[in-house]
Amino acid sequence: MAGFSTLEMALAVRDAGGLGSLACAPFDAQALEERLAAAKRESPTAPGTPLNLNFFAHTPQAAIPSATSRWMQRLAPYYQRSRTPQPAQLDPGVLQPFDESRCEVVVAHRAKVVSFHFGLPGGHLVDALKGVGTVVMSSATTVREARWLAERGCDVIIAQGSEAGGHRGSFLDRDQSTQLGTFALIPQIADAVDVPVVAAGGIADGRGVAAAFALGACGVQLGTAFLFTREARVSSLHLDAIRAAATTGTSITNVFSGHPARCVTNDAVREMGPIADGVPPFPLGMAAMAPLRVEAEARGSRAFSPHYCGQTAPLCSQGLEAVSGLVGSLVDDAQRCFGRLGVASR
Ligand SMILES: Cc1cc2nc3c(=O)[nH]c(=O)nc-3n(C[C@H](O)[C@H](O)[C@H](O)COP(=O)(O)O)c2cc1C
């Protein structure tokens, strides 16, 4: 969860018996090297236990000037009302795709597991990772995407249902109106590919874990539930928005970044979205909205913030708990569910 998870969280998940993910999308090669060195320093007791390194694999697209200008005109009344200057140009910022320089660092560290969002990087980079024995995972939001990933050597497919919080991993099929929920997606992907499937989206407790396994998953990936852990780095504004999501609801929207993401429904989503035409392509869309977000947040307003959150928000602990407690209760509750079904579990 780039921007919201921490090394501390990844290590705590790992220490509790899960596969902790380190959000590496914001790091260039040097920052990545420093972060991996820090991970090694902070986990001397379990050097062999893997962490997952998560990267983005989007294809950066140039903004179309006429579309960008129309989008900035759409935002202009908000900029005027808040007396905030519009950005002179849109900077892609730190969210860069996995490339040769990052790959060199990962290969040098012989990372055991790497996952991607938005497809896969070039085949030579996937080959380089697999050449040092790295397990490669990526998200699929449709059966077609899952087949595409498996054909290109992906070792594990993360089936991301439409309930999931944060950005959709979609890279071939972008029409969100036809996307499946996790319950329908897992068995269809499990039937379509020969590699293990991990379920993501709409899982926040043991019932969800047990259901995912019953449907053909061999693992689960949770995001939203971990936003309520002490090891997460989430603003109080964001946590309050998630706590209110039982009333406001969540929406898949592209207005905050140019790529569809599930967020708490707020003024920006209601007035401009949820899916708007002409938003500059990811991640440039973030730069178009950023000054409005910063100005609003300074006033304590959530109107322009992408408060990423899945449909399970009301199921999550509304207070902060330790990662170890969350992972422990997920495992215990799932085992109880399996017990009720008369299924042995480990
Ligand atoms: C705040 C937030 C940030 C996320 N950032 C990333 C990310 O950087 N990389 C990624 O692969 N998935 C990211 N995701 C998606 C999760 O990996 C996962 O698919 C999703 O959270 C599962 O659904 P759930 O939110 O219902 O648990 C993010 C999700 C959330 C809620």
PDB file of C-alpha atoms in Angstrom, residues 5-265:
ATOM      1  CA  SER A   5       2.221   0.904   4.681  1.00  0.00           C
ATOM      2  CA  THR A   6       5.609   0.871   6.365  1.00  0.00           C
ATOM      3  CA  LEU A   7       8.609  -1.394   6.648  1.00  0.00           C
ATOM      4  CA  GLU A   8       7.489  -1.957  10.247  1.00  0.00           C
ATOM      5  CA  MET A   9       4.123  -3.229   8.949  1.00  0.00           C
ATOM      6  CA  ALA A  10       5.684  -5.568   6.395  1.00  0.00           C
ATOM      7  CA  LEU A  11       8.013  -7.036   9.028  1.00  0.00           C
ATOM      8  CA  ALA A  12       5.160  -7.408  11.539  1.00  0.00           C
ATOM      9  CA  VAL A  13       3.039  -9.289   8.973  1.00  0.00           C
ATOM     10  CA  ARG A  14       5.984 -11.526   8.227  1.00  0.00           C
ATOM     11  CA  ASP A  15       6.688 -12.141  11.907  1.00  0.00           C
ATOM     12  CA  ALA A  16       3.025 -13.081  12.398  1.00  0.00           C
ATOM     13  CA  GLY A  17       3.352 -15.748   9.701  1.00  0.00           C
ATOM     14  CA  GLY A  18       2.079 -13.851   6.640  1.00  0.00           C
ATOM     15  CA  LEU A  19       3.830 -12.538   3.554  1.00  0.00           C
ATOM     16  CA  GLY A  20       4.547  -8.897   4.354  1.00  0.00           C
ATOM     17  CA  SER A  21       4.632  -6.531   1.387  1.00  0.00           C
ATOM     18  CA  LEU A  22       6.993  -3.606   1.116  1.00  0.00           C
ATOM     19  CA  ALA A  23       5.480  -0.886  -1.077  1.00  0.00           C
ATOM     20  CA  CYS A  24       8.374  -0.027  -3.400  1.00  0.00           C
ATOM     21  CA  ALA A  25       6.544   1.982  -6.084  1.00  0.00           C
ATOM     22  CA  PRO A  26       7.712   5.377  -4.726  1.00  0.00           C
ATOM     23  CA  PHE A  27      11.420   4.384  -4.578  1.00  0.00           C
ATOM     24  CA  ASP A  28      14.057   5.007  -7.221  1.00  0.00           C
ATOM     25  CA  ALA A  29      16.980   2.575  -7.339  1.00  0.00           C
ATOM     26  CA  GLN A  30      18.967   4.364  -4.635  1.00  0.00           C
ATOM     27  CA  ALA A  31      16.049   4.676  -2.220  1.00  0.00           C
ATOM     28  CA  LEU A  32      15.185   1.041  -2.891  1.00  0.00           C
ATOM     29  CA  GLU A  33      18.726  -0.043  -2.056  1.00  0.00           C
ATOM     30  CA  GLU A  34      18.567   1.909   1.219  1.00  0.00           C
ATOM     31  CA  ARG A  35      15.170   0.443   2.083  1.00  0.00           C
ATOM     32  CA  LEU A  36      16.264  -3.135   1.416  1.00  0.00           C
ATOM     33  CA  ALA A  37      19.415  -2.601   3.477  1.00  0.00           C
ATOM     34  CA  ALA A  38      17.224  -1.271   6.319  1.00  0.00           C
ATOM     35  CA  ALA A  39      14.938  -4.312   6.018  1.00  0.00           C
ATOM     36  CA  LYS A  40      17.961  -6.596   6.395  1.00  0.00           C
ATOM     37  CA  ARG A  41      19.258  -4.625   9.400  1.00  0.00           C
ATOM     38  CA  GLU A  42      15.885  -4.701  11.135  1.00  0.00           C
ATOM     39  CA  SER A  43      15.274  -8.417  10.681  1.00  0.00           C
ATOM     40  CA  PRO A  44      18.493 -10.131  11.686  1.00  0.00           C
ATOM     41  CA  THR A  45      16.582 -12.921  13.412  1.00  0.00           C
ATOM     42  CA  ALA A  46      14.788 -14.201  10.333  1.00  0.00           C
ATOM     43  CA  PRO A  47      17.044 -13.514   7.361  1.00  0.00           C
ATOM     44  CA  GLY A  48      15.592 -16.335   5.280  1.00  0.00           C
ATOM     45  CA  THR A  49      11.929 -15.367   5.628  1.00  0.00           C
ATOM     46  CA  PRO A  50      10.823 -13.472   2.549  1.00  0.00           C
ATOM     47  CA  LEU A  51       9.194 -10.101   2.209  1.00  0.00           C
ATOM     48  CA  ASN A  52       7.268  -9.306  -0.957  1.00  0.00           C
ATOM     49  CA  LEU A  53       8.523  -6.261  -2.868  1.00  0.00           C
ATOM     50  CA  ASN A  54       5.624  -4.533  -4.640  1.00  0.00           C
ATOM     51  CA  PHE A  55       6.125  -2.349  -7.731  1.00  0.00           C
ATOM     52  CA  PHE A  56       3.975  -0.668 -10.375  1.00  0.00           C
ATOM     53  CA  ALA A  57       4.216  -1.790 -13.998  1.00  0.00           C
ATOM     54  CA  HIS A  58       2.147   0.881 -15.730  1.00  0.00           C
ATOM     55  CA  THR A  59       3.126   2.238 -19.128  1.00  0.00           C
ATOM     56  CA  PRO A  60       3.593   5.995 -18.669  1.00  0.00           C
ATOM     57  CA  GLN A  61       1.438   7.867 -21.170  1.00  0.00           C
ATOM     58  CA  ALA A  62       1.855  11.442 -22.316  1.00  0.00           C
ATOM     59  CA  ALA A  63      -1.041  13.723 -21.469  1.00  0.00           C
ATOM     60  CA  ILE A  64      -3.052  14.916 -24.467  1.00  0.00           C
ATOM     61  CA  PRO A  65      -2.811  18.737 -24.246  1.00  0.00           C
ATOM     62  CA  SER A  66      -6.395  19.424 -25.386  1.00  0.00           C
ATOM     63  CA  ALA A  67      -7.866  16.871 -22.924  1.00  0.00           C
ATOM     64  CA  THR A  68      -5.673  18.159 -20.077  1.00  0.00           C
ATOM     65  CA  SER A  69      -6.738  21.695 -20.779  1.00  0.00           C
ATOM     66  CA  ARG A  70     -10.434  20.653 -20.676  1.00  0.00           C
ATOM     67  CA  TRP A  71      -9.851  18.824 -17.368  1.00  0.00           C
ATOM     68  CA  MET A  72      -8.080  21.832 -15.851  1.00  0.00           C
ATOM     69  CA  GLN A  73     -11.024  23.988 -16.975  1.00  0.00           C
ATOM     70  CA  ARG A  74     -13.336  21.519 -15.225  1.00  0.00           C
ATOM     71  CA  LEU A  75     -11.284  21.985 -12.034  1.00  0.00           C
ATOM     72  CA  ALA A  76     -10.942  25.762 -12.460  1.00  0.00           C
ATOM     73  CA  PRO A  77     -13.997  26.767 -10.371  1.00  0.00           C
ATOM     74  CA  TYR A  78     -12.628  24.761  -7.429  1.00  0.00           C
ATOM     75  CA  TYR A  79      -9.213  26.389  -7.803  1.00  0.00           C
ATOM     76  CA  GLN A  80     -10.836  29.836  -7.972  1.00  0.00           C
ATOM     77  CA  ARG A  81     -13.113  29.217  -5.010  1.00  0.00           C
ATOM     78  CA  SER A  82     -10.209  28.121  -2.815  1.00  0.00           C
ATOM     79  CA  ARG A  83      -7.863  30.821  -4.166  1.00  0.00           C
ATOM     80  CA  THR A  84      -5.341  28.133  -5.046  1.00  0.00           C
ATOM     81  CA  PRO A  85      -3.078  28.557  -8.085  1.00  0.00           C
ATOM     82  CA  GLN A  86      -3.441  25.831 -10.714  1.00  0.00           C
ATOM     83  CA  PRO A  87      -0.246  23.848 -11.373  1.00  0.00           C
ATOM     84  CA  ALA A  88       1.679  25.242 -14.372  1.00  0.00           C
ATOM     85  CA  GLN A  89       2.515  21.715 -15.501  1.00  0.00           C
ATOM     86  CA  LEU A  90       1.708  18.197 -14.384  1.00  0.00           C
ATOM     87  CA  ASP A  91       4.643  16.350 -12.860  1.00  0.00           C
ATOM     88  CA  PRO A  92       4.448  12.523 -12.767  1.00  0.00           C
ATOM     89  CA  GLY A  93       6.055  12.545  -9.296  1.00  0.00           C
ATOM     90  CA  VAL A  94       7.638   9.539  -7.660  1.00  0.00           C
ATOM     91  CA  LEU A  95       5.306   6.774  -8.842  1.00  0.00           C
ATOM     92  CA  GLN A  96       7.477   5.403 -11.625  1.00  0.00           C
ATOM     93  CA  PRO A  97       7.221   1.946 -13.187  1.00  0.00           C
ATOM     94  CA  PHE A  98       9.657  -0.886 -12.448  1.00  0.00           C
ATOM     95  CA  ASP A  99      12.665  -0.475 -14.756  1.00  0.00           C
ATOM     96  CA  GLU A 100      16.223  -1.723 -15.366  1.00  0.00           C
ATOM     97  CA  SER A 101      17.767   0.263 -12.494  1.00  0.00           C
ATOM     98  CA  ARG A 102      15.249  -1.000  -9.932  1.00  0.00           C
ATOM     99  CA  CYS A 103      15.531  -4.513 -11.332  1.00  0.00           C
ATOM    100  CA  GLU A 104      19.316  -4.471 -10.847  1.00  0.00           C
ATOM    101  CA  VAL A 105      18.847  -3.730  -7.132  1.00  0.00           C
ATOM    102  CA  VAL A 106      16.194  -6.426  -6.699  1.00  0.00           C
ATOM    103  CA  VAL A 107      18.318  -9.008  -8.538  1.00  0.00           C
ATOM    104  CA  ALA A 108      21.411  -8.073  -6.489  1.00  0.00           C
ATOM    105  CA  HIS A 109      19.378  -8.674  -3.313  1.00  0.00           C
ATOM    106  CA  ARG A 110      18.013 -11.939  -4.767  1.00  0.00           C
ATOM    107  CA  ALA A 111      14.523 -10.979  -3.628  1.00  0.00           C
ATOM    108  CA  LYS A 112      12.399 -14.061  -3.018  1.00  0.00           C
ATOM    109  CA  VAL A 113       9.032 -12.543  -4.002  1.00  0.00           C
ATOM    110  CA  VAL A 114       8.103  -9.544  -6.168  1.00  0.00           C
ATOM    111  CA  SER A 115       4.563  -8.448  -7.003  1.00  0.00           C
ATOM    112  CA  PHE A 116       3.345  -6.002  -9.627  1.00  0.00           C
ATOM    113  CA  HIS A 117       0.271  -3.841 -10.014  1.00  0.00           C
ATOM    114  CA  PHE A 118      -0.921  -2.768 -13.520  1.00  0.00           C
ATOM    115  CA  GLY A 119       0.455  -5.763 -15.444  1.00  0.00           C
ATOM    116  CA  LEU A 120       4.074  -6.824 -15.774  1.00  0.00           C
ATOM    117  CA  PRO A 121       7.272  -4.991 -16.738  1.00  0.00           C
ATOM    118  CA  GLY A 122       9.090  -5.915 -19.989  1.00  0.00           C
ATOM    119  CA  GLY A 123       9.830  -9.606 -20.548  1.00  0.00           C
ATOM    120  CA  HIS A 124      13.596  -9.121 -20.079  1.00  0.00           C
ATOM    121  CA  LEU A 125      12.956  -7.762 -16.564  1.00  0.00           C
ATOM    122  CA  VAL A 126      10.648 -10.668 -15.673  1.00  0.00           C
ATOM    123  CA  ASP A 127      13.317 -13.057 -17.023  1.00  0.00           C
ATOM    124  CA  ALA A 128      16.015 -11.343 -14.937  1.00  0.00           C
ATOM    125  CA  LEU A 129      13.934 -11.795 -11.773  1.00  0.00           C
ATOM    126  CA  LYS A 130      13.088 -15.390 -12.524  1.00  0.00           C
ATOM    127  CA  GLY A 131      16.760 -16.015 -13.346  1.00  0.00           C
ATOM    128  CA  VAL A 132      17.635 -15.509  -9.664  1.00  0.00           C
ATOM    129  CA  GLY A 133      14.672 -17.580  -8.480  1.00  0.00           C
ATOM    130  CA  THR A 134      12.295 -14.736  -7.619  1.00  0.00           C
ATOM    131  CA  VAL A 135       8.618 -15.670  -7.449  1.00  0.00           C
ATOM    132  CA  VAL A 136       6.703 -13.166  -9.601  1.00  0.00           C
ATOM    133  CA  MET A 137       3.111 -12.219  -8.753  1.00  0.00           C
ATOM    134  CA  SER A 138       0.714  -9.734 -10.346  1.00  0.00           C
ATOM    135  CA  SER A 139      -2.893  -8.597 -10.042  1.00  0.00           C
ATOM    136  CA  ALA A 140      -5.595  -9.549 -12.530  1.00  0.00           C
ATOM    137  CA  THR A 141      -9.036  -7.969 -12.489  1.00  0.00           C
ATOM    138  CA  THR A 142     -10.419 -10.181 -15.278  1.00  0.00           C
ATOM    139  CA  VAL A 143      -9.922 -13.718 -16.569  1.00  0.00           C
ATOM    140  CA  ARG A 144      -8.296 -12.294 -19.733  1.00  0.00           C
ATOM    141  CA  GLU A 145      -5.725 -10.426 -17.642  1.00  0.00           C
ATOM    142  CA  ALA A 146      -5.046 -13.567 -15.585  1.00  0.00           C
ATOM    143  CA  ARG A 147      -4.384 -15.622 -18.740  1.00  0.00           C
ATOM    144  CA  TRP A 148      -2.136 -12.848 -20.111  1.00  0.00           C
ATOM    145  CA  LEU A 149      -0.079 -12.830 -16.904  1.00  0.00           C
ATOM    146  CA  ALA A 150       0.228 -16.624 -16.728  1.00  0.00           C
ATOM    147  CA  GLU A 151       1.332 -16.792 -20.385  1.00  0.00           C
ATOM    148  CA  ARG A 152       4.124 -14.332 -19.600  1.00  0.00           C
ATOM    149  CA  GLY A 153       5.568 -16.344 -16.732  1.00  0.00           C
ATOM    150  CA  CYS A 154       3.713 -14.907 -13.734  1.00  0.00           C
ATOM    151  CA  ASP A 155       4.037 -17.517 -10.946  1.00  0.00           C
ATOM    152  CA  VAL A 156       1.078 -16.408  -8.814  1.00  0.00           C
ATOM    153  CA  ILE A 157      -2.041 -14.476  -9.894  1.00  0.00           C
ATOM    154  CA  ILE A 158      -3.707 -12.079  -7.464  1.00  0.00           C
ATOM    155  CA  ALA A 159      -7.421 -12.094  -8.368  1.00  0.00           C
ATOM    156  CA  GLN A 160      -8.489  -8.563  -7.454  1.00  0.00           C
ATOM    157  CA  GLY A 161     -12.266  -8.296  -7.215  1.00  0.00           C
ATOM    158  CA  SER A 162     -14.061  -4.997  -7.603  1.00  0.00           C
ATOM    159  CA  GLU A 163     -14.616  -4.708  -3.819  1.00  0.00           C
ATOM    160  CA  ALA A 164     -10.914  -4.018  -3.298  1.00  0.00           C
ATOM    161  CA  GLY A 165      -9.652  -0.706  -1.959  1.00  0.00           C
ATOM    162  CA  GLY A 166      -7.039   1.326  -3.796  1.00  0.00           C
ATOM    163  CA  HIS A 167      -6.131   1.299  -7.462  1.00  0.00           C
ATOM    164  CA  ARG A 168      -7.548  -1.388  -9.689  1.00  0.00           C
ATOM    165  CA  GLY A 169      -4.732  -3.533 -11.053  1.00  0.00           C
ATOM    166  CA  SER A 170      -6.488  -3.383 -14.457  1.00  0.00           C
ATOM    167  CA  PHE A 171      -4.185  -3.137 -17.452  1.00  0.00           C
ATOM    168  CA  LEU A 172      -6.050  -4.751 -20.383  1.00  0.00           C
ATOM    169  CA  ASP A 173      -9.676  -4.368 -19.342  1.00  0.00           C
ATOM    170  CA  ARG A 174     -10.312  -0.876 -18.075  1.00  0.00           C
ATOM    171  CA  ASP A 175     -14.113  -0.715 -18.275  1.00  0.00           C
ATOM    172  CA  GLN A 176     -14.972  -0.865 -14.588  1.00  0.00           C
ATOM    173  CA  SER A 177     -18.690  -1.301 -15.207  1.00  0.00           C
ATOM    174  CA  THR A 178     -18.115  -4.900 -16.314  1.00  0.00           C
ATOM    175  CA  GLN A 179     -15.635  -5.943 -13.605  1.00  0.00           C
ATOM    176  CA  LEU A 180     -16.418  -8.872 -11.335  1.00  0.00           C
ATOM    177  CA  GLY A 181     -16.618  -9.090  -7.578  1.00  0.00           C
ATOM    178  CA  THR A 182     -14.159 -11.372  -5.772  1.00  0.00           C
ATOM    179  CA  PHE A 183     -16.731 -14.166  -5.296  1.00  0.00           C
ATOM    180  CA  ALA A 184     -17.262 -14.538  -9.042  1.00  0.00           C
ATOM    181  CA  LEU A 185     -13.675 -13.771 -10.045  1.00  0.00           C
ATOM    182  CA  ILE A 186     -11.707 -16.304  -7.933  1.00  0.00           C
ATOM    183  CA  PRO A 187     -13.214 -19.528  -9.322  1.00  0.00           C
ATOM    184  CA  GLN A 188     -13.161 -18.245 -12.898  1.00  0.00           C
ATOM    185  CA  ILE A 189      -9.478 -17.350 -12.676  1.00  0.00           C
ATOM    186  CA  ALA A 190      -8.677 -20.562 -10.767  1.00  0.00           C
ATOM    187  CA  ASP A 191     -10.301 -22.536 -13.609  1.00  0.00           C
ATOM    188  CA  ALA A 192      -8.506 -20.536 -16.314  1.00  0.00           C
ATOM    189  CA  VAL A 193      -4.865 -20.725 -15.170  1.00  0.00           C
ATOM    190  CA  ASP A 194      -2.538 -23.425 -13.860  1.00  0.00           C
ATOM    191  CA  VAL A 195      -0.748 -21.226 -11.327  1.00  0.00           C
ATOM    192  CA  PRO A 196      -1.822 -20.511  -7.719  1.00  0.00           C
ATOM    193  CA  VAL A 197      -4.426 -17.798  -7.189  1.00  0.00           C
ATOM    194  CA  VAL A 198      -4.421 -15.322  -4.292  1.00  0.00           C
ATOM    195  CA  ALA A 199      -7.728 -13.574  -3.586  1.00  0.00           C
ATOM    196  CA  ALA A 200      -7.894  -9.813  -2.989  1.00  0.00           C
ATOM    197  CA  GLY A 201     -10.872  -7.568  -2.345  1.00  0.00           C
ATOM    198  CA  GLY A 202     -13.675  -7.696   0.178  1.00  0.00           C
ATOM    199  CA  ILE A 203     -11.837  -9.875   2.702  1.00  0.00           C
ATOM    200  CA  ALA A 204     -11.550  -8.483   6.223  1.00  0.00           C
ATOM    201  CA  ASP A 205     -12.115 -11.393   8.585  1.00  0.00           C
ATOM    202  CA  GLY A 206     -11.914 -15.179   8.877  1.00  0.00           C
ATOM    203  CA  ARG A 207     -15.202 -15.695   7.047  1.00  0.00           C
ATOM    204  CA  GLY A 208     -13.790 -13.984   3.974  1.00  0.00           C
ATOM    205  CA  VAL A 209     -10.553 -15.965   4.192  1.00  0.00           C
ATOM    206  CA  ALA A 210     -12.441 -19.275   4.410  1.00  0.00           C
ATOM    207  CA  ALA A 211     -14.740 -18.298   1.513  1.00  0.00           C
ATOM    208  CA  ALA A 212     -11.754 -17.381  -0.679  1.00  0.00           C
ATOM    209  CA  PHE A 213     -10.104 -20.746  -0.029  1.00  0.00           C
ATOM    210  CA  ALA A 214     -13.388 -22.567  -0.667  1.00  0.00           C
ATOM    211  CA  LEU A 215     -13.622 -20.815  -4.042  1.00  0.00           C
ATOM    212  CA  GLY A 216     -10.180 -21.949  -5.173  1.00  0.00           C
ATOM    213  CA  ALA A 217      -7.722 -19.417  -3.763  1.00  0.00           C
ATOM    214  CA  CYS A 218      -4.616 -20.642  -1.983  1.00  0.00           C
ATOM    215  CA  GLY A 219      -3.910 -17.345  -0.269  1.00  0.00           C
ATOM    216  CA  VAL A 220      -5.499 -13.981   0.482  1.00  0.00           C
ATOM    217  CA  GLN A 221      -4.243 -10.418   0.171  1.00  0.00           C
ATOM    218  CA  LEU A 222      -5.769  -7.752   2.410  1.00  0.00           C
ATOM    219  CA  GLY A 223      -5.359  -3.997   2.223  1.00  0.00           C
ATOM    220  CA  THR A 224      -8.188  -2.066   3.854  1.00  0.00           C
ATOM    221  CA  ALA A 225      -8.129  -4.010   7.147  1.00  0.00           C
ATOM    222  CA  PHE A 226      -4.438  -3.166   7.583  1.00  0.00           C
ATOM    223  CA  LEU A 227      -5.122   0.578   7.384  1.00  0.00           C
ATOM    224  CA  PHE A 228      -6.441   0.206  10.949  1.00  0.00           C
ATOM    225  CA  THR A 229      -3.193  -1.127  12.358  1.00  0.00           C
ATOM    226  CA  ARG A 230      -0.714   0.731  14.524  1.00  0.00           C
ATOM    227  CA  GLU A 231       2.033  -0.015  12.020  1.00  0.00           C
ATOM    228  CA  ALA A 232       0.187   1.750   9.147  1.00  0.00           C
ATOM    229  CA  ARG A 233       0.847   5.364   8.189  1.00  0.00           C
ATOM    230  CA  VAL A 234      -2.633   6.755   7.650  1.00  0.00           C
ATOM    231  CA  SER A 235      -3.732  10.310   8.489  1.00  0.00           C
ATOM    232  CA  SER A 236      -6.526  10.819  10.989  1.00  0.00           C
ATOM    233  CA  LEU A 237      -8.519  12.506   8.196  1.00  0.00           C
ATOM    234  CA  HIS A 238      -8.228   9.317   6.125  1.00  0.00           C
ATOM    235  CA  LEU A 239      -9.152   7.061   9.069  1.00  0.00           C
ATOM    236  CA  ASP A 240     -12.186   9.239   9.856  1.00  0.00           C
ATOM    237  CA  ALA A 241     -13.252   9.037   6.199  1.00  0.00           C
ATOM    238  CA  ILE A 242     -13.040   5.236   6.316  1.00  0.00           C
ATOM    239  CA  ARG A 243     -14.991   5.135   9.581  1.00  0.00           C
ATOM    240  CA  ALA A 244     -17.695   7.192   7.849  1.00  0.00           C
ATOM    241  CA  ALA A 245     -17.707   4.938   4.765  1.00  0.00           C
ATOM    242  CA  ALA A 246     -20.579   2.850   6.147  1.00  0.00           C
ATOM    243  CA  THR A 247     -22.725   5.923   5.464  1.00  0.00           C
ATOM    244  CA  THR A 248     -20.981   7.682   2.564  1.00  0.00           C
ATOM    245  CA  GLY A 249     -20.091   4.483   0.686  1.00  0.00           C
ATOM    246  CA  THR A 250     -17.108   3.900  -1.565  1.00  0.00           C
ATOM    247  CA  SER A 251     -16.787   4.337  -5.331  1.00  0.00           C
ATOM    248  CA  ILE A 252     -14.443   3.245  -8.068  1.00  0.00           C
ATOM    249  CA  THR A 253     -13.308   6.568  -9.471  1.00  0.00           C
ATOM    250  CA  ASN A 254     -10.628   7.912 -11.804  1.00  0.00           C
ATOM    251  CA  VAL A 255     -10.905  11.571 -10.797  1.00  0.00           C
ATOM    252  CA  PHE A 256      -7.984  11.513  -8.355  1.00  0.00           C
ATOM    253  CA  SER A 257      -5.269   9.917 -10.466  1.00  0.00           C
ATOM    254  CA  GLY A 258      -6.442   9.073 -13.987  1.00  0.00           C
ATOM    255  CA  HIS A 259      -6.689   5.354 -13.161  1.00  0.00           C
ATOM    256  CA  PRO A 260      -9.725   3.780 -11.478  1.00  0.00           C
ATOM    257  CA  ALA A 261      -9.340   3.294  -7.727  1.00  0.00           C
ATOM    258  CA  ARG A 262     -11.820   2.507  -4.960  1.00  0.00           C
ATOM    259  CA  CYS A 263     -12.017   5.390  -2.483  1.00  0.00           C
ATOM    260  CA  VAL A 264     -14.442   6.781   0.046  1.00  0.00           C
ATOM    261  CA  THR A 265     -17.131   8.696  -1.879  1.00  0.00           C
TER     262      THR A 265
END
